[in-house]
PDB file of C-alpha atoms in Angstrom:
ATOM      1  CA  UNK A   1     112.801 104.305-164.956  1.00 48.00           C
ATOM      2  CA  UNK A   2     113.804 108.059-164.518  1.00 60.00           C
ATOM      3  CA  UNK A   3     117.351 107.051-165.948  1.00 60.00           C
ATOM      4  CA  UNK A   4     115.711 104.868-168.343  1.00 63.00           C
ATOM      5  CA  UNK A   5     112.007 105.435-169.908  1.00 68.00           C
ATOM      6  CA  UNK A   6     112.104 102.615-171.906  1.00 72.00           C
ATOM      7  CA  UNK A   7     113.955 100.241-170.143  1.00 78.00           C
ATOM      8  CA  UNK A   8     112.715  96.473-170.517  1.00 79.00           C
ATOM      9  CA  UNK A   9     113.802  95.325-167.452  1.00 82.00           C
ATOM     10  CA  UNK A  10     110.014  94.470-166.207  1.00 84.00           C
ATOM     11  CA  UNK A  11     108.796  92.652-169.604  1.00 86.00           C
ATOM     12  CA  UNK A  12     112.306  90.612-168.655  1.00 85.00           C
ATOM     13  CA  UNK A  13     111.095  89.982-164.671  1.00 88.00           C
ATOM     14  CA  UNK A  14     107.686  89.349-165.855  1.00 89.00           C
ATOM     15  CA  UNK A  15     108.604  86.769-168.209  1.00 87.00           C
ATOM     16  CA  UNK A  16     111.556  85.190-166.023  1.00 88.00           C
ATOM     17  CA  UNK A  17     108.845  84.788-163.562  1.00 89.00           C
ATOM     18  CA  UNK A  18     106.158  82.855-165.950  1.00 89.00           C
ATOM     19  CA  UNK A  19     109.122  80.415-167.016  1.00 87.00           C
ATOM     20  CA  UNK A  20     109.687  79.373-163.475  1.00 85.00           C
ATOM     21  CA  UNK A  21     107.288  76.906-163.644  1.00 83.00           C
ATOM     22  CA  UNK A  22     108.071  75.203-167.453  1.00 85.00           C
ATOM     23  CA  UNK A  23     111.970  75.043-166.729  1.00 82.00           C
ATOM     24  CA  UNK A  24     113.563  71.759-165.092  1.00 81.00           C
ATOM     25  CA  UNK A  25     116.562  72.622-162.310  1.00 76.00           C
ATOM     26  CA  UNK A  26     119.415  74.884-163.088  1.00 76.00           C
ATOM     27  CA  UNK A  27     120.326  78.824-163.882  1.00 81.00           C
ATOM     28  CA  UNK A  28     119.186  80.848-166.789  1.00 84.00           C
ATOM     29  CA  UNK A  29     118.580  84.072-168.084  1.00 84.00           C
ATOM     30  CA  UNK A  30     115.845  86.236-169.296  1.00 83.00           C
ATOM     31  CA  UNK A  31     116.087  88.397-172.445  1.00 86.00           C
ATOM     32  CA  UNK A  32     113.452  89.729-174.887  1.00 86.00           C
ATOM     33  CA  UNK A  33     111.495  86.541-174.277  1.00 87.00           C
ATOM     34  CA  UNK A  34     114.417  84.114-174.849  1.00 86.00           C
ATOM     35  CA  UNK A  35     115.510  81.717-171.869  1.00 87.00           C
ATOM     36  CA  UNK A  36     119.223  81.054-171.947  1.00 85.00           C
ATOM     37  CA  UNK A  37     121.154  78.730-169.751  1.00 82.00           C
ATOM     38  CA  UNK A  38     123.573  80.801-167.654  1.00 79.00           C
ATOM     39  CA  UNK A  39     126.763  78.571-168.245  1.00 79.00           C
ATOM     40  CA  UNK A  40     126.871  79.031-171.722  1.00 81.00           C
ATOM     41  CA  UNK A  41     125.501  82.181-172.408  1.00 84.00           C
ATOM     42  CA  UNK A  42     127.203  85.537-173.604  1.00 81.00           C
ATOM     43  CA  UNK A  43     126.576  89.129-174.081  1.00 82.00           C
ATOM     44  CA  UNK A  44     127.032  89.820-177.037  1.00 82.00           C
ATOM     45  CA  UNK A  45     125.642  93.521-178.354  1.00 81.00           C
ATOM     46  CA  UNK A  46     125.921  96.653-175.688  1.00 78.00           C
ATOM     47  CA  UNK A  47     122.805  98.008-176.917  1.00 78.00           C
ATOM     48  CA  UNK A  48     120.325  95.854-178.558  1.00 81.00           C
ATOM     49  CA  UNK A  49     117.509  94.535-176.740  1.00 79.00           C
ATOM     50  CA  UNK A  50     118.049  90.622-177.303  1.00 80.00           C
ATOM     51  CA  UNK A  51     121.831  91.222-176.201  1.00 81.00           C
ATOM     52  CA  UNK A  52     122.984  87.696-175.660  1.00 85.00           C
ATOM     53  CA  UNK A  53     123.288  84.451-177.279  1.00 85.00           C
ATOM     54  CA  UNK A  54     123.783  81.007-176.053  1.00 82.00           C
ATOM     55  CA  UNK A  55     123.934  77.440-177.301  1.00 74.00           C
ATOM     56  CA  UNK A  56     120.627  75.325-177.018  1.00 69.00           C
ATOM     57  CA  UNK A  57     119.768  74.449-173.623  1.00 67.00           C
ATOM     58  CA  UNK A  58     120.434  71.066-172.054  1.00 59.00           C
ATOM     59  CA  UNK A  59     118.183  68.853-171.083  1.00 54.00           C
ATOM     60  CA  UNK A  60     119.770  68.711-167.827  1.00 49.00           C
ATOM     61  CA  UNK A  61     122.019  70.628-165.914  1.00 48.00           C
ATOM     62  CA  UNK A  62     124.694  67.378-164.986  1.00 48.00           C
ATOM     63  CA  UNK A  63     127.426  70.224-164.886  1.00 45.00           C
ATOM     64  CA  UNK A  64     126.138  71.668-161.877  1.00 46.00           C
ATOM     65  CA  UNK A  65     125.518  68.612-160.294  1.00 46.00           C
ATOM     66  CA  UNK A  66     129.138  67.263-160.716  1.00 46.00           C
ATOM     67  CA  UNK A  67     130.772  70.559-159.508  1.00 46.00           C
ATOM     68  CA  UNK A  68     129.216  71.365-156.581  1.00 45.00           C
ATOM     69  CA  UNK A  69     127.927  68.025-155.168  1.00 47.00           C
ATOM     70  CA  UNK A  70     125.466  66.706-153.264  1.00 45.00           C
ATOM     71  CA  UNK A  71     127.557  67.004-149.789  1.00 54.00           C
ATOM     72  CA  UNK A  72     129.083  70.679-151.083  1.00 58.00           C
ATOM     73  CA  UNK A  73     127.476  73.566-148.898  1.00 66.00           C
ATOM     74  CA  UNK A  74     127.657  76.900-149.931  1.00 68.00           C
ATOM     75  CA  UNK A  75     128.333  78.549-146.581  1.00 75.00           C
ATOM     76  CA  UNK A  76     129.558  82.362-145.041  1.00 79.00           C
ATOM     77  CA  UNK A  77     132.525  81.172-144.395  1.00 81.00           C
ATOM     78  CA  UNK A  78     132.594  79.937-147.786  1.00 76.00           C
ATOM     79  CA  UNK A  79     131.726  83.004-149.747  1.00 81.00           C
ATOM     80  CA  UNK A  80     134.173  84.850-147.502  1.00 85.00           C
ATOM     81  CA  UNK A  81     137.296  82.632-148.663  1.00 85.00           C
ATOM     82  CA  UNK A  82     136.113  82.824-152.178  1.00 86.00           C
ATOM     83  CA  UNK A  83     136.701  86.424-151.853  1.00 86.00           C
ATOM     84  CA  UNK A  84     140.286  85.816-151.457  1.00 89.00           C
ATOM     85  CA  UNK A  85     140.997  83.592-154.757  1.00 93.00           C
ATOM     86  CA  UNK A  86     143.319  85.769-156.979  1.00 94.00           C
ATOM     87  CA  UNK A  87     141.854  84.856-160.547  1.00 95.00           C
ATOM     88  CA  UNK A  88     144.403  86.552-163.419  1.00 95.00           C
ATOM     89  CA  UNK A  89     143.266  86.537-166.558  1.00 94.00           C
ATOM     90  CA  UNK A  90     145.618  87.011-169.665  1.00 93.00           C
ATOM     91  CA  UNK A  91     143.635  87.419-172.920  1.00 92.00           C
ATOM     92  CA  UNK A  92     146.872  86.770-175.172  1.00 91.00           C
ATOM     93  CA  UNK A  93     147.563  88.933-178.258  1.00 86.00           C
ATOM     94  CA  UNK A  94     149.883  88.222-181.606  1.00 84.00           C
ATOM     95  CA  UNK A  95     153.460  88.353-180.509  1.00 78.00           C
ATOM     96  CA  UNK A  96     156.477  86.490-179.404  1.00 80.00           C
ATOM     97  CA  UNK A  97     155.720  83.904-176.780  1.00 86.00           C
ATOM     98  CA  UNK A  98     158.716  84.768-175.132  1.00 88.00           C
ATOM     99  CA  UNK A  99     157.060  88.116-173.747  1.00 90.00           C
ATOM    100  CA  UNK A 100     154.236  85.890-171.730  1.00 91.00           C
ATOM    101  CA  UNK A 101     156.868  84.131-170.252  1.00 94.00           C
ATOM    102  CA  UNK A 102     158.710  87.389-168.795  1.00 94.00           C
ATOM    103  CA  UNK A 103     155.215  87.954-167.930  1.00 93.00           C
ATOM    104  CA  UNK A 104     154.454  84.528-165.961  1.00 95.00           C
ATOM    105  CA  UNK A 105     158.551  84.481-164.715  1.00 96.00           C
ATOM    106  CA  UNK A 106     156.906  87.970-162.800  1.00 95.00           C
ATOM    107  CA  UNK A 107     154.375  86.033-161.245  1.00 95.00           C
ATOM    108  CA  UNK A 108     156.164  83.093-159.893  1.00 94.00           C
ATOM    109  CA  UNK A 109     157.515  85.677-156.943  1.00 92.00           C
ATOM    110  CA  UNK A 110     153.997  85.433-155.483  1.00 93.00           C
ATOM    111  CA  UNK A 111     151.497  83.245-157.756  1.00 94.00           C
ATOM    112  CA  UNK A 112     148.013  83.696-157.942  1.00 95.00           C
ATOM    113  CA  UNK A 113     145.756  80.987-157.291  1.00 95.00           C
ATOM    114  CA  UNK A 114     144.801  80.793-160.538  1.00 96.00           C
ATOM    115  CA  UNK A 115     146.163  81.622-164.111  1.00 96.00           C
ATOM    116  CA  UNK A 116     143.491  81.391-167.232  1.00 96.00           C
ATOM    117  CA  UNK A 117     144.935  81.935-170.418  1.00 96.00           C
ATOM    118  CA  UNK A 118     142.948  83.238-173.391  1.00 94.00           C
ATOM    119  CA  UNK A 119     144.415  81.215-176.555  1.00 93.00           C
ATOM    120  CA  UNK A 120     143.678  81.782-180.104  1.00 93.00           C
ATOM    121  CA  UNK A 121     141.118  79.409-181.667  1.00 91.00           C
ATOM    122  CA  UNK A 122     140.469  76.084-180.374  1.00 91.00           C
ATOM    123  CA  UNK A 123     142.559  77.059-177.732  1.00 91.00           C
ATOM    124  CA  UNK A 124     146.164  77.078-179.252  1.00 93.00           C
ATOM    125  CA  UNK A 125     149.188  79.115-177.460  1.00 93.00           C
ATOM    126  CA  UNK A 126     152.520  79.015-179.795  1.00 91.00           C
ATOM    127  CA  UNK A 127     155.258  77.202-178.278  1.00 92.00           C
ATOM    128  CA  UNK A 128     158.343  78.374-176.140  1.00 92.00           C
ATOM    129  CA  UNK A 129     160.470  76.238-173.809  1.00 95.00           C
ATOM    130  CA  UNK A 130     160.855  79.153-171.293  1.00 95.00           C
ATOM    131  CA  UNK A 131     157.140  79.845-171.345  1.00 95.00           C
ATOM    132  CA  UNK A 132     156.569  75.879-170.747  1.00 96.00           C
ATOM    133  CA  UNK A 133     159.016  76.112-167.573  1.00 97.00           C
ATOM    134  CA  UNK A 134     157.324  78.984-166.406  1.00 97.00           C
ATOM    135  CA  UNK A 135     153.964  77.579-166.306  1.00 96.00           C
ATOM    136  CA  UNK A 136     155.528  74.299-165.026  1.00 96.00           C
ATOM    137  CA  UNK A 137     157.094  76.581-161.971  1.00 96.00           C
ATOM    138  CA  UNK A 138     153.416  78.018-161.298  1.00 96.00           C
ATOM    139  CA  UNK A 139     151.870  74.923-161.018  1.00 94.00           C
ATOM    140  CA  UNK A 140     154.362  73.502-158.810  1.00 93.00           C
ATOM    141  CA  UNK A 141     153.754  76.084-156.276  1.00 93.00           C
ATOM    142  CA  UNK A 142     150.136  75.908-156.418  1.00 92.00           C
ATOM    143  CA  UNK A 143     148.911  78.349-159.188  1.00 95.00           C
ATOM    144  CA  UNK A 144     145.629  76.227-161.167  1.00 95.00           C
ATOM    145  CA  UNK A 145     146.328  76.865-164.902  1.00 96.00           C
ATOM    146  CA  UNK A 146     142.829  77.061-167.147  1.00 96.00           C
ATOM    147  CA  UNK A 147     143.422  77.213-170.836  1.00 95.00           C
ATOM    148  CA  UNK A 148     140.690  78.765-172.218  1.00 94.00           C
ATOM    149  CA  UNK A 149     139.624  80.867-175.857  1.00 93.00           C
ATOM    150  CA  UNK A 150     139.106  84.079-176.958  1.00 91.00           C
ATOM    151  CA  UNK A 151     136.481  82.645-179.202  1.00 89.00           C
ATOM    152  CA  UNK A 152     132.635  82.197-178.115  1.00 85.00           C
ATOM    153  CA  UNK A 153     131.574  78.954-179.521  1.00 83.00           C
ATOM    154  CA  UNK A 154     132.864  75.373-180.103  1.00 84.00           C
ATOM    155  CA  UNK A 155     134.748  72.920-177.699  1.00 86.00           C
ATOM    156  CA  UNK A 156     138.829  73.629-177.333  1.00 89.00           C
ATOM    157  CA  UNK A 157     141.229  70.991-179.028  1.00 88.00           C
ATOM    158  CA  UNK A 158     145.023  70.287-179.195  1.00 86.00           C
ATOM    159  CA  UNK A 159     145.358  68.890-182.891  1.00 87.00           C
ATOM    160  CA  UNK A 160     147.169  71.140-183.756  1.00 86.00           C
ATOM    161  CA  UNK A 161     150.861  71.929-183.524  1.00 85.00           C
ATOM    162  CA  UNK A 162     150.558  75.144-181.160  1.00 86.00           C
ATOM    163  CA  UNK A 163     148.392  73.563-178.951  1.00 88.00           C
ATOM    164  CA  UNK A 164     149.617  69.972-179.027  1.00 92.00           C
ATOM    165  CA  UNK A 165     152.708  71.024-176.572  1.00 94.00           C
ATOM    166  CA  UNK A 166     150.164  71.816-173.909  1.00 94.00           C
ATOM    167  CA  UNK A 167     149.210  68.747-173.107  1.00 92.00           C
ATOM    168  CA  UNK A 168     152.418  67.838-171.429  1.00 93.00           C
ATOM    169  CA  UNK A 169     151.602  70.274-168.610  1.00 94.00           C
ATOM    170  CA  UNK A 170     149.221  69.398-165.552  1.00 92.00           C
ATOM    171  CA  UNK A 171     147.043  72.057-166.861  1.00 94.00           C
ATOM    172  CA  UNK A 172     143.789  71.643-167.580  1.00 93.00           C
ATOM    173  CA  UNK A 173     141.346  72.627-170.844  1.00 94.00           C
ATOM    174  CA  UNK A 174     137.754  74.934-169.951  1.00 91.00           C
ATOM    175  CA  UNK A 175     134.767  72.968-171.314  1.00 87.00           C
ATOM    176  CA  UNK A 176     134.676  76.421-172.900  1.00 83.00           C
ATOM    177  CA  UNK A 177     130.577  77.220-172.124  1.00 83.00           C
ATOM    178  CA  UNK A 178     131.183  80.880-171.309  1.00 86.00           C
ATOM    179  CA  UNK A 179     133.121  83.261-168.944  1.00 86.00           C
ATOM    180  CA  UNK A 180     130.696  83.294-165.942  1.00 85.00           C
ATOM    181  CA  UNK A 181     130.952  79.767-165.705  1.00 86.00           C
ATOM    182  CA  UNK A 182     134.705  79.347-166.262  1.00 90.00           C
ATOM    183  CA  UNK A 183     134.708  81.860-163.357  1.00 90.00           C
ATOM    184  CA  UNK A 184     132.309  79.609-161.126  1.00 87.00           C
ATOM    185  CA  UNK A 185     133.769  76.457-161.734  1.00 88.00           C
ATOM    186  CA  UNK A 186     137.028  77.515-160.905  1.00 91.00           C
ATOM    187  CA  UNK A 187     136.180  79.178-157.988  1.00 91.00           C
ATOM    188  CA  UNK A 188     133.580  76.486-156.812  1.00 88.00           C
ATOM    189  CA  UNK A 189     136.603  73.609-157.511  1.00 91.00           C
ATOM    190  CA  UNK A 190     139.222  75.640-155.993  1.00 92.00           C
ATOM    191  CA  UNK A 191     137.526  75.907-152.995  1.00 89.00           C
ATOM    192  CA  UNK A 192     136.948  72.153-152.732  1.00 88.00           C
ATOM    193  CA  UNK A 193     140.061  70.969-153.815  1.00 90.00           C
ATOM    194  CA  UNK A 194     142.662  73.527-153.908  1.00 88.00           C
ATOM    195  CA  UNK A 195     145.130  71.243-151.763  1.00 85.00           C
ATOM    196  CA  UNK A 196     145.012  68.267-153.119  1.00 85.00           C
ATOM    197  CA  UNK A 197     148.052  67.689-156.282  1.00 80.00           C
ATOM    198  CA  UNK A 198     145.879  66.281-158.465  1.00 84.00           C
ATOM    199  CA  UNK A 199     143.302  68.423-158.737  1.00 87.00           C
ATOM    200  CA  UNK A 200     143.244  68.400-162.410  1.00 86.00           C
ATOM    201  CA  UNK A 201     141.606  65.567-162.522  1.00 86.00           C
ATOM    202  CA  UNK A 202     137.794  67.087-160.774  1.00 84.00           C
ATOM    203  CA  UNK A 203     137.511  69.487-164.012  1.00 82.00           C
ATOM    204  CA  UNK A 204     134.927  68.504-165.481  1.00 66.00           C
ATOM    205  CA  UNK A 205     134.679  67.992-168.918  1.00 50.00           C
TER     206      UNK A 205
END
């Protein structure tokens, strides 16, 4: 409070605590007496008050449920290794697709675990063959590629032409809820089945 006179942080504790009781299983946050589920919530204003905005919240939280599982304990040793997942994150910009893939050829001398691209719209990445092999080389070796968007709201889709291409890669699509989660679920999945080829297929959806 001496940095901040005003700050709201208690109205936001005090009401986080009296919706304890009224909310059924999952993770949320409190803002100027608004609830918002954590997975698909986003900050959107630096400095107003009611600084984030989310979609409705579910009914119930099956996402969490599928990811982590009920035999799936969270552990030291677990939190220790997820400490050592290399996450890069390229939030792509207008220009020739043939610059990414110098940019990816870089990384297959020592790959991250895992690659999330930021594509424009519904998820769309213009097409390059040297950019496909590139990403093709990555996941070979064991780099997890997440398409994802630079745009808050609304499910990704390959209908059109620049995105189409994508779905001849092992790759897989975020359910697109918001950032945190994309960050969780990789981790969490990574973690469970980062040696098995096709992990793809425990993304969930």
């Amino acid at each position: 409070t001496s940095l901040l006179s005003d700050s709201d942080a208690w109205d936001n504790f005090a009401f986080a605590l009296d919706q304890i009781h009224k909310l059924s299983h999952g993770v949320y946050l409190s803002f100027a007496h608004h609830i918002h589920s954590a997975y698909q919530s986003y900050k959107t204003h630096t400095e107003h008050i009611n600084g984030f905005s989310s979609n409705p919240i579910p009914t119930h939280d099956h996402i969490a449920q599928k990811v982590i599982g009920n035999s799936f304990q969270i552990s030291t040793d677990l939190i220790a290794r997820s400490k050592q997942i290399n996450i890069v994150n390229y939030y792509l910009y207008p220009t020739q697709a043939s610059l990414l893939a110098q940019q990816l050829k870089l990384l297959t001398q020592a790959p991250p675990q895992i690659i999330i691209l930021q594509g424009f719209g519904s998820g769309n990445i213009p097409y390059n063959a040297d950019l496909k092999y590139y990403l093709e080389q990555l996941i070979e070796n064991g780099c997890w590629v997440i398409i994802s968007s630079q745009v808050l709201y609304g499910q990704l889709s390959q209908k059109y032409a620049t995105g189409s291409w994508l779905n001849t890669i092992k790759l897989v699509f975020d359910p697109h809820y918001s950032q945190a989660d994309l960050y969780a679920r990789a981790t969490l999945l990574y973690l469970q089945y980062a040696e098995q080829k096709n992990w793809q297929h425990y993304w969930v959806n």
